[in-house]
XYZ file of C-alpha atoms in Angstrom:
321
model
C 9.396 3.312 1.481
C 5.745 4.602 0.265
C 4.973 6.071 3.865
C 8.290 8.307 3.607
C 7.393 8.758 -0.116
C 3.646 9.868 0.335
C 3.684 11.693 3.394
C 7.299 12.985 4.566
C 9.549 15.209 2.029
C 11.994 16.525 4.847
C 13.990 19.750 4.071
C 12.863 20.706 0.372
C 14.705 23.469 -0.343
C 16.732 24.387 -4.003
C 19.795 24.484 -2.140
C 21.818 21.511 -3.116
C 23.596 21.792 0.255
C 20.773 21.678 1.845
C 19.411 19.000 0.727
C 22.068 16.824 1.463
C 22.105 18.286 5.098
C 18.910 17.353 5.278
C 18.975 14.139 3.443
C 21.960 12.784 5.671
C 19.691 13.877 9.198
C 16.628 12.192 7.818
C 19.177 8.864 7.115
C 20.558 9.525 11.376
C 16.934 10.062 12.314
C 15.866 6.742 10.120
C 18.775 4.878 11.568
C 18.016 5.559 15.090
C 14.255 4.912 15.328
C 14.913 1.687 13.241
C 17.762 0.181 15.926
C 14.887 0.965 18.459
C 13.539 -2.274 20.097
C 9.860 -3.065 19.317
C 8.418 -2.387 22.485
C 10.089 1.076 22.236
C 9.178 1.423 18.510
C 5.327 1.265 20.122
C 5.281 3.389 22.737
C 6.650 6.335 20.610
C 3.840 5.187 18.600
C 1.308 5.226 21.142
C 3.018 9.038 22.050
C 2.068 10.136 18.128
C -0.922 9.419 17.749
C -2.879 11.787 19.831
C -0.590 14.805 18.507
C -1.003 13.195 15.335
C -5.043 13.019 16.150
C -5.451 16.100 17.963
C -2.167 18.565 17.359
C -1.938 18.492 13.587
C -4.615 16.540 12.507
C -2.999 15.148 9.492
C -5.637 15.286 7.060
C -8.296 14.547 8.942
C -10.665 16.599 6.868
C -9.769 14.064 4.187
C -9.912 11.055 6.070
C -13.535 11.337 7.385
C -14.631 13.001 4.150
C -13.789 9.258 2.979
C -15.204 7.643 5.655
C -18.609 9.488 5.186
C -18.640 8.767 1.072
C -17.595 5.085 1.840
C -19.479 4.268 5.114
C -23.013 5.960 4.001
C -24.861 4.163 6.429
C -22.831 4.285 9.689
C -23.333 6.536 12.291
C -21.171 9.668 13.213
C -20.234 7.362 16.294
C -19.239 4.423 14.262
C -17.083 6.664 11.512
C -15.436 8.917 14.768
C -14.232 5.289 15.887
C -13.127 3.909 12.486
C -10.928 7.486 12.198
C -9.356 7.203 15.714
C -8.465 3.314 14.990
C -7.263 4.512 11.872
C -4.533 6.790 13.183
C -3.614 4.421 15.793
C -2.712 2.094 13.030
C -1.332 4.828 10.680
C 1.010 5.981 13.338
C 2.254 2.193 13.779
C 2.612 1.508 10.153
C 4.553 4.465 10.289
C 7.345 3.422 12.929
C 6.790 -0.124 11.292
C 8.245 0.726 8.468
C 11.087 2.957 9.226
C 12.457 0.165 11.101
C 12.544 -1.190 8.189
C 15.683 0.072 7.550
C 18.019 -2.561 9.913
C 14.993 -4.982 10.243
C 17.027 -8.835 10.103
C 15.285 -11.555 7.495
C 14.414 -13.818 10.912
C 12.555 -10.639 11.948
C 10.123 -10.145 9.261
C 9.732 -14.411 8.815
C 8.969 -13.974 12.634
C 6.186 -11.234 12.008
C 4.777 -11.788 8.961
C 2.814 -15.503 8.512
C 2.086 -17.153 5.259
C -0.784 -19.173 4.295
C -2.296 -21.095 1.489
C 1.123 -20.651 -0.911
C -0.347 -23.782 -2.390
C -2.298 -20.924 -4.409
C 1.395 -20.746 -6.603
C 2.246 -24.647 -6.761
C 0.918 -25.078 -10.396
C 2.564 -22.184 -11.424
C 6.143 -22.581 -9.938
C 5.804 -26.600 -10.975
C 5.181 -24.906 -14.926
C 7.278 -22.172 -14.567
C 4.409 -19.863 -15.046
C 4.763 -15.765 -13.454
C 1.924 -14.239 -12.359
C 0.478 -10.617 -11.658
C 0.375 -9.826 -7.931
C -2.537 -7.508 -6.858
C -1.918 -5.905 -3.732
C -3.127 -2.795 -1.846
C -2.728 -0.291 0.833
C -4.218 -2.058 3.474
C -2.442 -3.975 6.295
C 1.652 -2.866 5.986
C 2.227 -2.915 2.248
C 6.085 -2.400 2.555
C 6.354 -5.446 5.645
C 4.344 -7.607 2.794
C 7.018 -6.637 -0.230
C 9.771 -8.060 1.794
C 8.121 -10.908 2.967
C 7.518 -11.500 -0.363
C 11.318 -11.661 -1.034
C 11.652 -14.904 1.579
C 10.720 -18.348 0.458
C 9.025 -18.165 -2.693
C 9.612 -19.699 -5.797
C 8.626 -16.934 -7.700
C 11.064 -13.780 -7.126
C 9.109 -10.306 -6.143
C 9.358 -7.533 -8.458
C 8.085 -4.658 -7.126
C 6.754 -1.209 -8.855
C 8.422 2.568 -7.581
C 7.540 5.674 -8.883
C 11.549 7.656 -8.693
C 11.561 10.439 -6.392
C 13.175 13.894 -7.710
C 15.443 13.859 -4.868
C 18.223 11.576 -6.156
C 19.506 10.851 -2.646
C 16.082 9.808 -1.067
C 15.201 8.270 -4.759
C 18.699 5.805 -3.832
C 18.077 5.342 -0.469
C 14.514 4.444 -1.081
C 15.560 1.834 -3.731
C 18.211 0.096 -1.223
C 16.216 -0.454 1.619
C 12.977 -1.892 -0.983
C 15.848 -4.134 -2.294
C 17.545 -5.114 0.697
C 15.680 -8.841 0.502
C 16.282 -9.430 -3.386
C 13.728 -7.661 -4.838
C 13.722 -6.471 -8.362
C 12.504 -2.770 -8.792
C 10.584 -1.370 -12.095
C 10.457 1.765 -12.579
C 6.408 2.878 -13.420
C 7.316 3.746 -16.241
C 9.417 0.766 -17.418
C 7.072 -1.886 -16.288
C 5.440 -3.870 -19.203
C 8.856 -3.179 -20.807
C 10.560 -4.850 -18.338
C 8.395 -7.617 -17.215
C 8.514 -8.676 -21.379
C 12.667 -8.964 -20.530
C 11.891 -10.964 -17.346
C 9.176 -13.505 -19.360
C 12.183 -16.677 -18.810
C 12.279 -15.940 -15.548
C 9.404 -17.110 -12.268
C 8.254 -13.763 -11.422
C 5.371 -12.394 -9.182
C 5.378 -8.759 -10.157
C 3.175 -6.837 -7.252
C 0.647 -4.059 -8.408
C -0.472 -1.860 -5.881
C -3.404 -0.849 -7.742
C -5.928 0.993 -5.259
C -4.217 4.293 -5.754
C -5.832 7.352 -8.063
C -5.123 6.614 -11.523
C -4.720 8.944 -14.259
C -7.519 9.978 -15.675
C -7.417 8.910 -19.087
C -9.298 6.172 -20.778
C -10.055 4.825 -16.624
C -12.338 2.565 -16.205
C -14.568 2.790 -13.090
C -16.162 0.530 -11.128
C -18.556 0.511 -8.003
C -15.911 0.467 -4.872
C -16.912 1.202 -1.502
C -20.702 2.703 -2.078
C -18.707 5.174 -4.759
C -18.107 5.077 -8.605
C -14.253 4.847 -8.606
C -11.950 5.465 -11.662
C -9.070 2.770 -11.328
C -5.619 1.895 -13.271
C -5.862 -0.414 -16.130
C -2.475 -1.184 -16.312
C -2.095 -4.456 -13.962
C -5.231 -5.705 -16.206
C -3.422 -4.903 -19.450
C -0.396 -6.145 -19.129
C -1.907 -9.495 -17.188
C -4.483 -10.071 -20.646
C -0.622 -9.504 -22.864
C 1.670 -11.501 -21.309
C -1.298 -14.032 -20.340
C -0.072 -13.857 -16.717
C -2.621 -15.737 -13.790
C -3.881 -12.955 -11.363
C -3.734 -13.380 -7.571
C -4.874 -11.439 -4.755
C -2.569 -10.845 -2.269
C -4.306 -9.696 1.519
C -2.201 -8.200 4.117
C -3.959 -8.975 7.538
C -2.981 -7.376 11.071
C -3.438 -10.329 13.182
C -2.179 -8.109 16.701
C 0.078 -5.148 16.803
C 3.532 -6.148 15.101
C 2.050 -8.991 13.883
C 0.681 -9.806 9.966
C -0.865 -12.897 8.484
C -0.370 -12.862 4.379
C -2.701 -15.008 2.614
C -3.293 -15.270 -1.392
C -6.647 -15.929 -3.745
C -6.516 -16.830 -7.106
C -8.731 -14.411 -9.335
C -8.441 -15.495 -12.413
C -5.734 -17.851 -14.036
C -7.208 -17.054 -17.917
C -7.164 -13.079 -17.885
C -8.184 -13.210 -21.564
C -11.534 -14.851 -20.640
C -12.323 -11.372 -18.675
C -12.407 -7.885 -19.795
C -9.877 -5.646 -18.298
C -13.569 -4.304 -16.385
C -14.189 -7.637 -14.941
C -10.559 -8.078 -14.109
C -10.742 -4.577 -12.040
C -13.856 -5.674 -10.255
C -12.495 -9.040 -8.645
C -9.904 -7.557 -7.273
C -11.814 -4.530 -5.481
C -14.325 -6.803 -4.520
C -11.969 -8.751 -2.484
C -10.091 -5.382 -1.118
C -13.296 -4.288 -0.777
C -14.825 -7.273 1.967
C -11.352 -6.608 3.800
C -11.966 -2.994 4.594
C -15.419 -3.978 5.554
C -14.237 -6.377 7.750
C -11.365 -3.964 9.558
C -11.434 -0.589 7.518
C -8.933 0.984 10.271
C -6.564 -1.114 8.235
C -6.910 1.149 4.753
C -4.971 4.103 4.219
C -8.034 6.738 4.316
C -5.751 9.866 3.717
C -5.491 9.397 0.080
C -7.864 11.899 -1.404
C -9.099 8.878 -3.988
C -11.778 10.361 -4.985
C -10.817 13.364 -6.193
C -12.542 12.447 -9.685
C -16.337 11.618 -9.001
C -18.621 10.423 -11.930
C -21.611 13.293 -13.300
C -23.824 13.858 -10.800
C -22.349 12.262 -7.876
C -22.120 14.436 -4.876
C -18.916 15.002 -3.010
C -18.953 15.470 1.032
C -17.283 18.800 2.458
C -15.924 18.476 5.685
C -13.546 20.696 7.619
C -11.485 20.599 10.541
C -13.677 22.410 12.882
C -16.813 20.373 11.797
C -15.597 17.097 13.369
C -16.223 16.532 16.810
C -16.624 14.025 19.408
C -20.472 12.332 19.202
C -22.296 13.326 22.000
């Protein structure tokens, strides 16, 4: 699960026997909150947020440091809101996707809504796979096994392995509990060229910080933004169609999952252009609902010359008067 692999690395220690104590109370503690009910699942969300907001502030430097770069015309009353919406959310995509972990098939068909899969009929009638583009907005691990359920095209999704074998396995099971094929980062183009006979739709979550060399950047979210190439690439080699995948919270435990085709002829665009539909589409949902992005990625650690970054600390946000 990305939220356990991002933000929650329980019991690091180099003690091997530790490690496994703590891996096998992390799996107890996963277990439990997962058999939970929904309607408990959300008040123990509704409990963490305001320790979340208040207690430990969980990057919150971070997050409105973001929200100030991104949002350069909104007032200090309209980014405080944005930030307090945000953790709400956060701390229900949280508990979302732990209970993950024993969530049934009819659960997630009941939760997650599809529209428009007409977008894929052409390409499932000529058994044609396609690059996926997805993103961190909406709950990215709900929409990867949703993905799994009543498509033509089987979902192959992208992991970076954890160095903690046990999490890195445990991790991998529940990701492939609905059929999902798993490439390691790594492995990807290497793999997808072994999958070309059969209907794939391999899902690139490709709003994260990319390594640094030969990036290209474009304008996201008032910013200059380096971004991976890689989705673009390998789309252009294996002449792949490119579709945008959005992840929409249509009311709390609830997700509508719509697609848009960007481009069915990648080698008409440059990998540039390529990069700049898809963040233009992330970029009108965040508009729309930004509460829905995950703003505690520091994604813009690497600015462009002479672009000035925004400081903020702890003890400089408060309340609007």
């Amino acid at each position: 699960m990305v939220l356990l692999q991002l933000h929650f690395n329980p019991f690091e220690s180099e003690n091997d026997d530790l490690k496994a104590i703590g891996f096998y109370l992390t799996k107890i503690f996963v277990y439990a909150l997962s058999i939970l009910p929904f309607r408990a699942i959300y008040v123990i969300s509704s409990i963490a947020y305001p320790v979340l907001w208040r207690v430990i502030k969980y990057r919150k430097a971070v997050v409105f440091a973001n929200l100030h770069h991104a949002f350069p015309d909104k007032s200090e009353e309209e980014i405080y809101g944005i930030a307090k919406r945000f953790y709400r959310y956060f701390c229900d995509n949280t508990l979302e996707t732990l209970k993950l972990y024993t969530m049934s098939r009819k659960e997630i068909l009941k939760r997650v809504s599809v529209e428009n899969t007409g977008v894929f009929d052409k390409y499932t009638a000529s058994h044609q796979s396609i690059v996926l583009m997805m993103s961190h907005y909406g709950n990215w691990e709900w929409e990867g096994q949703r993905l799994c359920m009543d498509f033509a095209h089987r979902f192959c999704g992208i992991y970076k392995p954890l160095s903690n074998k046990r999490f890195d396995a445990l991790i991998y099971k529940m990701r492939g509990r609905f059929g999902a094929r798993l490439y390691k980062s790594n492995r990807v183009f290497r793999n997808m060229v072994e999958d070309r006979k059969m209907l794939t739709m391999s899902g690139f979550i490709a709003d994260q910080k990319p390594i640094m060399q030969n990036a290209p950047w474009v304008t996201f979210l008032n910013q200059d933004t380096p971004v991976f190439r890689g989705a673009y690439s390998i789309a252009q080699r294996l002449n792949y169609p490119v579709v945008y995948a959005q992840m929409q919270p249509v009311r709390r435990g609830y997700y509508s999952l719509s697609f848009k085709l960007l481009t069915d002829d990648p080698n008409s665009h440059t990998e540039l252009e390529l990069a700049e539909m898809y963040f233009r589409e992330l970029e009108s949902n965040i508009n729309t609902h930004p509460e829905y992005w995950l703003w505690t990625h520091r994604r813009w650690r690497h600015r462009s010359p002479g672009e000035k970054d925004i400081y903020i600390s702890n003890e400089q946000i408060r309340r609007p008067s």
